[in-house]
Amino acid sequence: MKSDGSDSDVSIKVGNQKGRKKRMTKKKTAPKIGKTVKYGKSTDRFLYNSSLKEDHNDHIFSVTFDPFVHPNQNQIFATVAKNGLRIYECKKDRTTPIHVFEDPDKNENFYTTAWGILEGDPILAFAGFHGCIRVLNISKRIICRHLIGHGAAINEVQFHPVQRRLLASASKDLTIKIWNIYSEVQVFICGGLHGHRDEVLSCEFNQSGNLMASCGMDHMIMIWNFDSKVAKLAIKAADVFQLQHSKTSFPTTTLPPIYVTRDIHSNYIDCVRWYGDFIFSKSCEHEIKCWEPDLSKPNEINPSPPVTALMSISLPYSPNWYVRFGLDRYLQYMAAGNLNGDMYVWDLDVFAKNSKSKPLVLTHGKRTAQCRQCNFSSDGSILVGVFDDSTVWRYDLNPRYKENHEPAVNGTTNRHTNGQNGHHNSEIPPLKSGASSNGPIKSLAKDQMQELKTSYTQNGDSLHTYGKDMRSVSQVANTGDSDLSNTEPKEEPMETSTMDLSGMPQLEPATVEAEPAVEQPAKKIKMDPDFENDKNG
């Protein structure tokens, strides 16, 4: 890809697997922004709890929490690195590994994961270098879906917030595909003539699910609409389509964007998140910007009207791409990491009142690697960051702040159905729009948070519970506390499972060169016989 003259030296290379790792050579020349200052106190709103080091000695690209965990159970989160997916349980004073699943292909490198539900069971969708989406049934410990259709690496997967059968995947092949994981068909292809012109790095649905934002290496942010008559008919058709009994393929619909802008950033845009009707987006320019798209006159062909950022949040020492920030469920806190291993936490309520307010910076002497992603638990009480040195760091919300951060109704969270349709029993209503493009963001954030809190239900019978059943199946490793605060990082032993890949078609590598195979840890997995015969045949 040729630079258009506005890219920095650290982000003009093609976004292949080797390119991701070469960014680390730029650490010594990372630009300095102002004076290096440790903002706030480490004992303010978030307190250090525990940390651990995974046994692969490689980058951890993603961390996501299970949003459906029962409120009376410990929080559960998953990480992906190399060809493995690891699941952890957040206990009171430590983080315990539950299980690790490894792909038989040693050249695979997973970049992203997302939690969902399928026929009442918790599932994890994860994908990466080879462009195949695997869907893991957590309860049964099997790969229940293989979604193949992208022509290159997949950078992010996101489930629809209301219609849980729909899964979005942003890829290096310049498209975002929307899948129905129940019928295993491609419902939409978001791309084409008016789509992205380079690798798509991030995508996310808004809270009501009728819009999706995407961004990528072309410096563009696009918005896609799923509320049209054509889109609604396609979604209904995909629900009843039976791939195995049909003589024809599903008629996938190609959607154009309804909004396109290049006015916000002048470099790679690697993360985009909705904030009600506003959007937070991040680029390799040491800042995160908040802005409001004008969707009053959506236009699928002509350029969208110019837009300017409402506010800019500084994130020092952030020249690398593929670094993602996280927002908590109540839209109160935002967290992001940088090249030096620092984790920045902003209280958006405070920042909306005073844009000069300083964030809380979580630092540690033993943590100097690039932070790839920060994410909050479903109740907002836990913050986890993952790093390039294969470490996982956990911080807990200070107990004195929990009272103002918990839902209005005790023991509540988003519900899902135990039936077979994979949809929520109760949909979250659309968020209100209460601020103009020139006005403060504070009023909108308050309305959003209050509506989110009051939309929860007291009935939590259908929520996931990770009790004795799951632990007996996955054989939780009794490793004790893995604390990096006073000792060198140590590797956590984990039980390894075989992915059940029987019946899976042979996968062709993506159109980029894979790195030489790296020697695997001592613990090996048993190859599934059907998969082995499939590859050798």
Coordinates of C-alpha atoms in Angstrom, one line a residue:
M1 CA 0.0 0.0 0.0
K2 CA 1.4 3.4 -0.9
S3 CA 1.4 6.1 1.6
D4 CA -0.7 9.2 0.9
G5 CA 1.9 11.4 2.6
S6 CA 0.0 11.8 5.9
D7 CA 1.1 8.5 7.4
S8 CA 3.8 8.3 10.1
D9 CA 6.9 6.1 9.6
V10 CA 5.7 3.5 11.9
S11 CA 2.4 2.8 10.2
I12 CA 2.8 2.8 6.5
K13 CA 3.7 -0.9 6.1
V14 CA 1.1 -3.4 4.9
G15 CA -0.8 -4.8 7.8
N16 CA 0.4 -8.4 7.7
Q17 CA 1.4 -10.7 10.5
K18 CA 5.1 -9.7 10.3
G19 CA 4.2 -6.0 10.2
R20 CA 2.4 -6.2 13.5
K21 CA 5.6 -7.4 15.3
K22 CA 7.9 -5.0 13.5
R23 CA 6.1 -2.1 15.2
M24 CA 8.0 -3.0 18.4
T25 CA 11.3 -2.0 16.9
K26 CA 10.1 1.6 17.0
K27 CA 9.8 1.8 20.8
K28 CA 13.0 3.7 21.3
T29 CA 12.0 6.4 18.9
A30 CA 8.4 6.8 20.2
P31 CA 7.5 10.5 20.1
K32 CA 7.2 12.3 23.3
I33 CA 4.2 14.4 24.0
G34 CA 4.8 17.1 26.6
K35 CA 6.2 16.1 29.9
T36 CA 6.1 12.5 31.2
V37 CA 3.8 12.7 34.2
K38 CA 2.1 10.1 36.3
Y39 CA -1.4 11.4 36.6
G40 CA -3.5 10.7 39.7
K41 CA -2.8 8.0 42.2
S42 CA -2.6 4.2 41.7
T43 CA -5.0 3.8 44.6
D44 CA -7.7 6.0 43.3
R45 CA -10.6 4.4 41.5
F46 CA -8.9 1.2 40.4
L47 CA -6.6 -1.0 42.6
Y48 CA -4.1 -3.6 41.5
N49 CA -5.4 -7.1 42.1
S50 CA -3.2 -9.7 40.3
S51 CA -1.2 -10.5 37.2
L52 CA 0.0 -13.5 35.3
K53 CA 2.2 -14.6 32.4
E54 CA 0.9 -17.0 29.7
D55 CA 3.2 -19.8 28.6
H56 CA 3.6 -18.9 24.9
N57 CA 5.9 -15.9 25.2
D58 CA 4.1 -14.0 22.4
H59 CA 1.7 -11.1 21.9
I60 CA -1.7 -11.3 23.4
F61 CA -3.9 -9.4 21.0
S62 CA -7.4 -9.5 22.6
V63 CA -9.2 -9.7 25.9
T64 CA -13.0 -9.9 26.3
F65 CA -15.4 -10.5 29.2
D66 CA -18.4 -12.7 29.1
P67 CA -21.4 -10.3 29.3
F68 CA -23.8 -13.0 30.2
V69 CA -22.2 -14.3 33.4
H70 CA -24.6 -14.6 36.3
P71 CA -24.2 -11.7 38.8
N72 CA -23.7 -14.1 41.7
Q73 CA -20.8 -15.8 39.9
N74 CA -17.2 -14.7 39.3
Q75 CA -16.4 -12.8 36.2
I76 CA -15.0 -14.7 33.2
F77 CA -12.8 -13.4 30.4
A78 CA -10.9 -14.9 27.5
T79 CA -7.7 -14.0 25.7
V80 CA -6.3 -15.0 22.4
A81 CA -2.6 -15.3 21.4
K82 CA -0.8 -17.4 18.7
N83 CA -3.0 -20.4 18.0
G84 CA -4.6 -20.6 21.4
L85 CA -7.6 -19.3 23.3
R86 CA -7.5 -19.1 27.1
I87 CA -10.3 -18.6 29.6
Y88 CA -9.9 -17.2 33.1
E89 CA -12.0 -16.8 36.2
C90 CA -11.7 -13.6 38.3
K91 CA -11.6 -14.7 42.0
K92 CA -11.5 -12.3 44.8
D93 CA -7.8 -12.0 45.2
R94 CA -6.4 -13.7 42.0
T95 CA -7.1 -14.6 38.4
T96 CA -7.3 -18.3 37.8
P97 CA -6.9 -20.0 34.4
I98 CA -9.8 -22.3 33.6
H99 CA -8.9 -23.8 30.3
V100 CA -6.9 -23.3 27.1
F101 CA -7.9 -24.4 23.6
E102 CA -5.3 -24.8 20.8
D103 CA -5.8 -24.9 17.1
P104 CA -4.1 -27.8 15.3
D105 CA -2.5 -25.4 12.8
K106 CA 0.6 -24.0 14.4
N107 CA 0.8 -21.2 11.9
E108 CA -2.6 -19.8 13.0
N109 CA -2.5 -16.6 15.0
F110 CA -5.7 -15.4 16.6
Y111 CA -6.3 -11.7 16.9
T112 CA -9.9 -11.3 18.2
T113 CA -12.7 -12.9 20.1
A114 CA -16.3 -12.2 21.0
W115 CA -18.8 -13.8 23.5
G116 CA -22.3 -14.9 22.4
I117 CA -25.0 -17.5 22.9
L118 CA -26.2 -20.3 20.7
E119 CA -29.2 -22.5 21.6
G120 CA -28.9 -21.4 25.2
D121 CA -25.2 -22.3 25.5
P122 CA -22.3 -19.7 26.0
I123 CA -20.1 -19.6 22.9
L124 CA -16.9 -17.8 21.9
A125 CA -16.2 -16.7 18.3
F126 CA -12.5 -16.2 17.5
A127 CA -10.5 -15.6 14.4
G128 CA -7.3 -14.3 13.1
F129 CA -4.5 -14.8 10.5
H130 CA -6.1 -17.5 8.3
G131 CA -9.5 -15.8 8.0
C132 CA -11.6 -18.6 9.4
I133 CA -14.0 -17.9 12.3
R134 CA -14.3 -20.7 14.8
V135 CA -17.2 -20.8 17.2
L136 CA -16.5 -22.7 20.5
N137 CA -19.3 -24.1 22.6
I138 CA -18.0 -23.5 26.1
S139 CA -20.4 -26.0 27.9
K140 CA -19.7 -28.8 25.4
R141 CA -16.1 -27.9 24.7
I142 CA -16.4 -28.4 21.0
I143 CA -16.0 -26.2 17.9
C144 CA -19.6 -26.1 16.8
R145 CA -19.2 -23.7 13.8
H146 CA -16.6 -23.0 11.1
L147 CA -17.4 -19.8 9.2
I148 CA -15.3 -19.6 6.1
G149 CA -15.6 -16.9 3.5
H150 CA -13.0 -14.2 4.1
G151 CA -10.1 -14.0 1.8
A152 CA -7.6 -12.7 4.3
A153 CA -7.0 -12.2 8.0
I154 CA -9.8 -11.2 10.3
N155 CA -9.1 -8.3 12.7
E156 CA -12.2 -8.1 14.8
V157 CA -15.5 -10.0 15.4
Q158 CA -18.5 -8.5 17.2
F159 CA -21.9 -10.0 18.0
H160 CA -25.1 -8.1 17.4
P161 CA -26.4 -6.6 20.7
V162 CA -30.0 -7.7 20.2
Q163 CA -30.1 -10.4 17.5
R164 CA -27.5 -12.7 18.9
R165 CA -27.4 -14.9 15.8
L166 CA -25.7 -12.2 13.9
L167 CA -21.9 -11.9 14.0
A168 CA -19.8 -9.2 12.2
S169 CA -16.3 -9.8 11.1
A170 CA -13.9 -7.1 9.9
S171 CA -11.2 -8.3 7.6
K172 CA -8.0 -7.5 5.7
D173 CA -10.0 -8.3 2.5
L174 CA -11.6 -4.8 2.7
T175 CA -15.0 -6.1 3.8
I176 CA -17.1 -6.6 6.9
K177 CA -19.2 -9.7 6.7
I178 CA -22.4 -10.3 8.7
W179 CA -23.0 -14.0 9.5
N180 CA -25.9 -15.9 10.9
I181 CA -24.2 -18.4 13.1
Y182 CA -27.3 -20.6 13.4
S183 CA -27.8 -21.2 9.7
E184 CA -24.1 -20.6 8.9
V185 CA -24.7 -18.2 6.0
Q186 CA -23.4 -14.8 5.0
V187 CA -26.3 -12.4 5.4
F188 CA -24.5 -9.2 4.3
I189 CA -21.2 -8.1 2.8
C190 CA -20.5 -4.5 3.8
G191 CA -18.2 -3.3 1.1
G192 CA -17.9 -3.1 -2.6
L193 CA -17.4 0.0 -4.8
H194 CA -18.2 2.5 -2.0
G195 CA -16.7 0.4 0.8
H196 CA -13.3 0.5 2.5
R197 CA -10.2 0.8 0.3
D198 CA -7.8 -0.9 2.6
E199 CA -7.7 -3.3 5.5
V200 CA -10.7 -3.0 7.9
L201 CA -9.3 -3.0 11.5
S202 CA -12.4 -2.5 13.7
C203 CA -16.2 -2.6 13.7
E204 CA -19.0 -2.3 16.3
F205 CA -22.8 -2.2 16.4
N206 CA -24.5 0.6 18.2
Q207 CA -26.6 -0.3 21.3
S208 CA -29.9 -0.8 19.4
G209 CA -28.2 -2.8 16.6
N210 CA -29.5 -0.8 13.6
L211 CA -26.2 0.8 12.8
M212 CA -22.6 -0.4 12.6
A213 CA -19.4 1.7 12.5
S214 CA -16.2 0.5 10.9
C215 CA -12.7 1.9 10.4
G216 CA -9.4 0.8 8.8
M217 CA -6.1 1.6 7.2
D218 CA -7.8 3.9 4.6
H219 CA -8.2 6.5 7.3
M220 CA -12.0 6.2 6.8
I221 CA -14.8 5.7 9.3
M222 CA -18.0 4.3 7.7
I223 CA -21.5 3.7 9.1
W224 CA -23.8 0.9 7.8
N225 CA -27.5 0.7 8.2
F226 CA -29.4 -2.6 9.0
D227 CA -32.8 -1.0 9.5
S228 CA -33.9 -0.8 5.9
K229 CA -36.6 -3.1 4.4
V230 CA -34.1 -5.0 2.3
A231 CA -31.8 -5.6 5.4
K232 CA -34.8 -6.8 7.6
L233 CA -36.0 -9.2 4.9
A234 CA -32.5 -10.6 4.5
I235 CA -32.1 -11.2 8.3
K236 CA -35.5 -13.0 8.4
A237 CA -34.6 -15.1 5.4
A238 CA -31.3 -16.1 7.0
D239 CA -33.1 -17.3 10.2
V240 CA -35.1 -19.9 8.3
F241 CA -32.6 -20.8 5.6
Q242 CA -31.4 -24.4 5.7
L243 CA -28.0 -24.7 4.1
Q244 CA -27.7 -28.5 4.2
H245 CA -31.1 -29.0 2.5
S246 CA -30.9 -26.2 0.0
K247 CA -29.8 -26.7 -3.6
T248 CA -28.8 -23.1 -4.0
S249 CA -26.6 -20.8 -1.9
F250 CA -28.1 -18.1 0.3
P251 CA -28.6 -14.8 -1.6
T252 CA -26.1 -12.6 0.3
T253 CA -26.9 -8.9 0.1
T254 CA -24.1 -6.3 -0.5
L255 CA -24.7 -3.1 1.5
P256 CA -23.1 0.3 0.8
P257 CA -22.3 2.6 3.7
I258 CA -24.7 5.4 4.6
Y259 CA -22.0 7.6 6.0
V260 CA -18.3 8.0 5.2
T261 CA -15.7 10.4 6.6
R262 CA -12.0 11.0 6.5
D263 CA -12.1 14.2 8.4
I264 CA -11.4 12.8 11.9
H265 CA -8.0 11.1 11.6
S266 CA -5.1 11.3 9.1
N267 CA -3.6 7.9 9.8
Y268 CA -4.6 4.3 10.4
I269 CA -7.8 4.1 12.5
D270 CA -7.6 0.9 14.6
C271 CA -10.5 1.1 17.0
V272 CA -14.0 2.5 16.9
R273 CA -16.7 2.3 19.7
W274 CA -20.2 3.8 20.0
Y275 CA -21.0 6.2 22.8
G276 CA -24.7 6.5 22.4
D277 CA -25.1 8.6 19.2
F278 CA -21.5 9.7 19.4
I279 CA -18.4 7.7 18.4
F280 CA -15.0 7.3 20.0
S281 CA -12.3 6.5 17.5
K282 CA -8.5 6.0 17.8
S283 CA -5.7 6.3 15.4
C284 CA -1.8 6.1 15.5
E285 CA -1.7 9.8 16.4
H286 CA -1.5 9.6 20.2
E287 CA -5.1 10.5 20.8
I288 CA -8.7 9.3 21.0
K289 CA -11.4 11.5 19.5
C290 CA -15.1 11.8 20.2
W291 CA -17.4 13.1 17.4
E292 CA -21.0 12.9 16.2
P293 CA -21.9 11.7 12.7
D294 CA -24.7 13.6 11.0
L295 CA -27.1 10.9 9.9
S296 CA -30.0 13.3 9.3
K297 CA -29.5 12.9 5.5
P298 CA -27.8 9.6 4.9
N299 CA -26.2 9.4 1.5
E300 CA -24.9 6.1 0.1
I301 CA -23.0 7.6 -2.9
N302 CA -22.0 11.2 -2.4
P303 CA -19.4 12.2 0.3
S304 CA -20.8 12.9 3.7
P305 CA -20.8 16.4 5.1
P306 CA -17.6 17.6 6.9
V307 CA -17.3 16.7 10.6
T308 CA -15.0 17.9 13.3
A309 CA -14.2 16.2 16.6
L310 CA -16.0 17.4 19.7
M311 CA -13.1 16.5 22.0
S312 CA -9.7 14.9 21.8
I313 CA -8.2 12.8 24.5
S314 CA -4.4 12.5 24.6
L315 CA -2.9 9.0 24.7
P316 CA 0.9 9.5 24.9
Y317 CA 3.4 7.1 23.3
S318 CA 0.9 5.4 21.0
P319 CA 2.5 5.2 17.5
N320 CA 1.6 1.5 17.0
W321 CA -1.6 0.4 15.2
Y322 CA -3.9 -2.5 16.3
V323 CA -4.2 -1.2 19.9
R324 CA -7.8 -1.1 21.1
F325 CA -9.4 0.8 24.0
G326 CA -12.5 -0.3 26.0
L327 CA -15.6 1.3 27.5
D328 CA -17.5 -0.1 30.4
R329 CA -21.1 -1.0 30.1
Y330 CA -22.4 2.1 31.8
L331 CA -20.3 4.4 29.6
Q332 CA -18.6 5.9 32.6
Y333 CA -15.0 4.7 32.2
M334 CA -12.8 4.4 29.2
A335 CA -9.4 2.6 29.3
A336 CA -6.5 2.3 26.9
G337 CA -2.8 1.3 26.9
N338 CA 0.3 2.6 25.2
L339 CA 3.8 1.5 24.0
N340 CA 5.4 1.9 27.5
G341 CA 3.0 -0.5 29.2
D342 CA 0.9 2.2 30.9
M343 CA -2.9 1.9 31.2
Y344 CA -4.9 5.1 31.1
V345 CA -8.4 5.3 32.7
W346 CA -10.7 8.3 32.1
D347 CA -13.8 9.0 34.0
L348 CA -16.0 10.3 31.2
D349 CA -18.4 12.1 33.5
V350 CA -15.5 14.1 35.0
F351 CA -13.9 14.7 31.6
A352 CA -17.1 16.0 30.1
K353 CA -17.2 18.7 32.9
N354 CA -13.6 19.5 32.6
S355 CA -11.6 18.5 29.5
K356 CA -8.4 19.4 31.3
S357 CA -8.9 16.8 34.0
K358 CA -6.1 14.3 34.2
P359 CA -6.7 10.5 33.8
L360 CA -5.7 7.8 36.2
V361 CA -2.5 6.2 34.9
L362 CA -1.9 2.6 36.1
T363 CA 1.9 1.9 35.9
H364 CA 4.2 -0.8 37.1
G365 CA 8.0 -1.1 37.1
K366 CA 7.9 -4.7 35.7
R367 CA 5.4 -3.7 32.9
T368 CA 7.1 -2.1 29.9
A369 CA 5.6 -3.9 26.9
Q370 CA 3.0 -2.6 24.5
C371 CA -0.6 -2.9 25.8
R372 CA -2.8 -4.3 23.0
Q373 CA -6.2 -4.0 24.6
C374 CA -8.0 -3.0 27.8
N375 CA -11.5 -4.2 28.6
F376 CA -14.0 -4.0 31.5
S377 CA -16.1 -6.7 33.1
S378 CA -19.9 -6.8 32.5
D379 CA -20.5 -5.1 35.8
G380 CA -17.7 -2.6 35.4
S381 CA -15.9 -3.7 38.5
I382 CA -12.8 -5.2 36.9
L383 CA -10.4 -3.9 34.3
V384 CA -8.0 -6.2 32.5
G385 CA -5.2 -5.3 30.1
V386 CA -3.2 -7.7 27.9
F387 CA 0.4 -7.0 26.7
D388 CA 3.0 -8.0 24.1
D389 CA 5.1 -9.8 26.7
S390 CA 2.3 -12.4 27.2
T391 CA 1.2 -10.9 30.5
V392 CA -2.3 -10.2 31.8
W393 CA -2.9 -7.5 34.4
R394 CA -6.0 -7.0 36.4
Y395 CA -7.3 -4.0 38.4
D396 CA -10.4 -3.9 40.5
L397 CA -12.7 -0.9 41.1
N398 CA -12.1 0.6 44.5
P399 CA -15.0 -0.6 46.8
R400 CA -15.8 3.0 47.8
Y401 CA -16.8 3.8 44.2
K402 CA -18.8 0.6 43.5
E403 CA -22.0 2.0 45.1
N404 CA -22.3 4.6 42.4
H405 CA -21.3 2.2 39.6
E406 CA -23.6 -0.7 40.2
P407 CA -27.0 -1.2 38.4
A408 CA -30.1 0.3 39.9
V409 CA -31.6 -3.2 40.4
N410 CA -29.7 -5.8 42.4
G411 CA -28.6 -9.0 40.7
T412 CA -29.2 -7.9 37.2
T413 CA -27.6 -7.9 33.7
N414 CA -28.6 -8.5 30.1
R415 CA -30.7 -11.6 29.7
H416 CA -30.6 -14.1 26.9
T417 CA -33.0 -16.8 26.0
N418 CA -32.6 -20.5 26.7
G419 CA -34.6 -21.3 23.5
Q420 CA -33.2 -22.0 20.1
N421 CA -33.6 -18.6 18.4
G422 CA -30.5 -17.1 20.0
H423 CA -32.1 -13.7 20.7
H424 CA -32.5 -11.7 23.8
N425 CA -35.7 -12.2 25.8
S426 CA -35.8 -8.5 26.5
E427 CA -34.2 -6.0 24.1
I428 CA -32.4 -3.0 25.3
P429 CA -34.2 0.1 24.1
P430 CA -32.5 2.5 21.8
L431 CA -30.3 5.1 23.5
K432 CA -31.6 8.6 23.6
S433 CA -30.0 11.5 21.8
G434 CA -29.9 14.5 24.0
A435 CA -27.0 16.6 23.0
S436 CA -26.2 18.6 19.9
S437 CA -23.0 18.5 18.0
N438 CA -22.0 21.8 19.6
G439 CA -23.2 21.0 23.1
P440 CA -21.6 19.1 26.0
I441 CA -21.6 15.3 26.0
K442 CA -22.4 15.1 29.7
S443 CA -26.2 15.2 29.3
L444 CA -26.2 12.4 26.8
A445 CA -24.0 10.2 28.8
K446 CA -26.2 10.6 31.9
D447 CA -29.4 9.6 29.9
Q448 CA -27.6 6.6 28.4
M449 CA -26.4 5.3 31.7
Q450 CA -29.7 5.7 33.4
E451 CA -31.6 4.0 30.6
L452 CA -29.1 1.2 30.6
K453 CA -29.5 0.7 34.3
T454 CA -33.3 0.7 34.3
S455 CA -33.5 -1.6 31.3
Y456 CA -32.1 -4.6 33.2
T457 CA -34.4 -7.3 34.6
Q458 CA -34.4 -9.0 38.0
N459 CA -34.9 -12.5 36.5
G460 CA -31.4 -13.9 36.0
D461 CA -32.4 -17.6 35.6
S462 CA -31.2 -17.7 32.0
L463 CA -27.8 -16.3 32.7
H464 CA -24.6 -18.4 32.4
T465 CA -23.4 -19.9 35.6
Y466 CA -19.8 -21.2 35.9
G467 CA -20.1 -23.5 38.9
K468 CA -19.1 -27.0 39.7
D469 CA -20.2 -28.3 36.3
M470 CA -17.9 -26.2 34.3
R471 CA -15.0 -26.6 36.6
S472 CA -15.3 -30.3 36.7
V473 CA -15.3 -30.5 32.9
S474 CA -12.5 -28.1 32.3
Q475 CA -10.3 -29.2 35.3
V476 CA -9.5 -25.8 36.8
A477 CA -5.8 -25.5 37.6
N478 CA -5.2 -24.8 41.3
T479 CA -2.3 -22.5 40.7
G480 CA -2.8 -20.0 43.5
D481 CA -2.0 -16.3 43.1
S482 CA 0.1 -15.4 40.2
D483 CA 1.3 -12.0 41.3
L484 CA 3.9 -10.0 39.4
S485 CA 4.1 -7.2 41.9
N486 CA 6.9 -8.7 44.0
T487 CA 8.2 -11.5 41.8
E488 CA 9.3 -12.1 38.2
P489 CA 6.5 -13.1 35.8
K490 CA 5.8 -16.8 36.0
E491 CA 4.0 -19.1 33.7
E492 CA 0.6 -20.4 34.7
P493 CA 0.1 -24.1 34.0
M494 CA -3.2 -24.8 32.1
E495 CA -4.9 -27.9 31.0
T496 CA -5.0 -28.1 27.2
S497 CA -8.0 -29.3 25.1
T498 CA -8.2 -30.7 21.6
M499 CA -10.4 -28.7 19.3
D500 CA -13.0 -31.0 17.7
L501 CA -12.5 -30.2 14.0
S502 CA -14.1 -33.3 12.5
G503 CA -15.7 -32.6 9.2
M504 CA -14.0 -29.3 8.8
P505 CA -12.9 -28.5 5.2
Q506 CA -9.2 -27.9 4.5
L507 CA -8.2 -24.3 5.0
E508 CA -6.0 -22.4 2.6
P509 CA -3.6 -19.8 4.2
A510 CA -4.4 -16.2 3.7
T511 CA -2.8 -14.2 0.9
V512 CA 0.0 -13.0 3.1
E513 CA 3.1 -14.9 4.0
A514 CA 3.1 -16.7 7.4
E515 CA 5.9 -16.5 9.8
P516 CA 8.1 -19.5 10.4
A517 CA 6.5 -21.9 12.8
V518 CA 7.5 -21.1 16.4
E519 CA 8.4 -24.0 18.7
Q520 CA 5.3 -24.8 20.8
P521 CA 5.2 -25.2 24.6
A522 CA 6.0 -28.6 26.1
K523 CA 2.3 -29.6 26.5
K524 CA 1.1 -30.9 23.1
I525 CA -2.5 -31.5 22.0
K526 CA -3.8 -34.6 20.3
M527 CA -4.8 -34.0 16.7
D528 CA -8.3 -35.0 15.8
P529 CA -8.1 -38.1 13.6
D530 CA -10.7 -36.8 11.1
F531 CA -8.9 -33.5 10.7
E532 CA -5.5 -35.2 10.3
N533 CA -6.9 -37.5 7.5
D534 CA -8.5 -34.5 5.9
K535 CA -5.2 -32.6 5.7
N536 CA -3.2 -35.6 4.6
G537 CA -5.8 -36.6 2.0

